[in-house]
Amino acid sequence: MYGKPDALDRLVQVLIALAAAFALFNGMFMLTDPFGWYDFVGTVKASGPANQHFIRDIGIAYLVSGALLAFAAANPALRWGSAMVGTLWLGAHGILHIYEVLAGICSPDIFWRDAPGVLGPPLIVIVAVMIQLARQRVSPVPLPKAMFVSLMNRMVGDAEPYFDDLSDAGGFAVEKFQHGMVLSGHYYHAPKDMIHMARLGSTRAEDCGPCVEIVRNFALADRMDPDRLQNALMGKPENEVDALAYDFGSAIASGNVAQAAELGEQLEAQYSRPIRTELTLAAASGRLFPALKRGLGYASSCTIPVAE
């Protein structure tokens, strides 16, 4: 979910960046040369004479929208909420134009001439965000608390029963937990297979019941082979790389300092320090969920998930 961007991720970035560039350019033009902008955009003359203060006001709105979109374009998976906020004014502006042509205030000819610049940017951003949502490559952080809790309860149900407790805790506990979920799904340099193995080893050392099942399901959703995962859970990894990542995660979770250090050195020597760091984050953050269940009285007896 939060790994190295692929081709579609880059396309989403480009789409949002184009909308940002348009909004920033248009806003700067309106702010610095309102009468020049008025003359350049011929259709605006149908709405009345130029008012430089009013044009600059709208220019500021474009600049704010453009800045939010530019911020989102750097990482749409994490900042899609910023993209949606950035397109709110642009979308509302487009809806106003639609209303005016339907109400007869604006002629269809002017509407269609304005449409690419008025409706194009917000539609581009919405399509980009929909692509990310459809691929489930988005952070849960921007979701409102009630929506997030409801969604998680539907997704995992009894497997992770503590979301209502977090909601009742107050102090924005749910929002802070959402950031923890983002951290647990992070990888960039490391191959995704190693990340899943390290997380699986860590979670298995903490809890061999529902939490392991959830971690396994995430790995399956990432197109990992179920037999390969099952072999790791049964202590028979298919290859040395799986064994190294799995045992590293297990050593971190179980508190085996010597083994964690030894395996960490092997990882760093064979791969790189950043990959060791990412596997460490995967293993360490994976301990959060079983610990929550134990502390809140939801821990259950261990049953190793079996591949179907």
XYZ file of N, CA, C and O in Angstrom, residues 1 5 15-16 27 59 68 80 95-96 105 115 145 181 187 220 224 228 230 234 239 264 284 290:
96
model
N 0.812 -1.212 0.000
C 0.000 0.000 0.000
C 0.842 1.257 0.000
O 0.489 2.259 -0.606
N 6.409 3.889 -5.616
C 5.368 4.184 -6.614
C 5.573 3.400 -7.901
O 6.703 3.234 -8.368
N -1.329 13.804 -12.857
C -2.659 14.405 -12.987
C -2.881 15.489 -11.928
O -3.351 16.593 -12.233
N -2.538 15.173 -10.687
C -2.731 16.151 -9.612
C -1.784 17.331 -9.788
O -2.154 18.493 -9.559
N -3.903 31.588 -10.579
C -3.969 32.441 -9.399
C -2.924 33.535 -9.406
O -3.215 34.701 -9.073
N -8.063 35.087 -7.361
C -6.695 34.621 -7.562
C -6.109 33.996 -6.310
O -5.407 32.977 -6.374
N -2.371 23.397 -2.065
C -2.823 22.142 -1.480
C -2.652 20.983 -2.459
O -2.243 19.881 -2.073
N -3.953 12.191 -0.086
C -5.143 12.309 -0.930
C -6.194 13.204 -0.277
O -7.001 13.832 -0.987
N -19.391 23.816 -10.316
C -20.833 23.609 -10.095
C -21.601 24.912 -10.309
O -22.710 24.925 -10.855
N -21.003 26.029 -9.879
C -21.642 27.329 -10.093
C -21.826 27.608 -11.585
O -22.879 28.099 -12.016
N -28.467 32.044 -16.972
C -27.651 33.225 -16.670
C -26.469 33.309 -17.620
O -26.041 34.393 -18.020
N -15.491 25.484 -20.009
C -15.498 24.173 -19.353
C -14.118 23.542 -19.171
O -13.820 23.003 -18.083
N -13.160 10.122 11.886
C -13.112 9.043 12.870
C -14.269 8.052 12.714
O -14.046 6.835 12.654
N -1.046 2.952 11.638
C -1.321 1.997 10.563
C -0.493 2.314 9.322
O -0.032 1.418 8.622
N 7.033 0.602 3.189
C 8.262 0.067 2.605
C 8.557 0.852 1.336
O 7.656 1.378 0.688
N -1.507 -11.851 1.187
C -2.218 -12.480 0.078
C -2.776 -11.427 -0.882
O -2.752 -11.600 -2.108
N 1.100 -12.526 -2.668
C 2.079 -13.514 -2.233
C 1.450 -14.898 -2.269
O 0.249 -15.064 -2.040
N 3.628 -20.422 0.347
C 4.880 -19.820 0.818
C 4.692 -19.206 2.203
O 5.538 -19.362 3.089
N 2.307 -20.084 4.344
C 2.019 -21.167 5.273
C 3.298 -21.873 5.713
O 3.458 -22.217 6.893
N 4.755 -22.318 9.552
C 5.020 -23.635 10.126
C 6.498 -23.848 10.420
O 6.915 -24.944 10.794
N 12.920 -20.400 1.298
C 14.257 -20.028 0.867
C 14.960 -19.236 1.961
O 14.348 -18.881 2.981
N 20.201 -8.733 11.832
C 20.216 -7.376 11.289
C 21.509 -7.072 10.561
O 21.509 -6.441 9.500
N 8.607 -4.017 14.178
C 8.283 -3.281 15.408
C 6.843 -2.813 15.421
O 6.131 -2.932 16.433
N -1.344 -6.883 18.331
C -1.532 -7.895 19.382
C -1.457 -7.298 20.789
O -2.182 -7.734 21.691
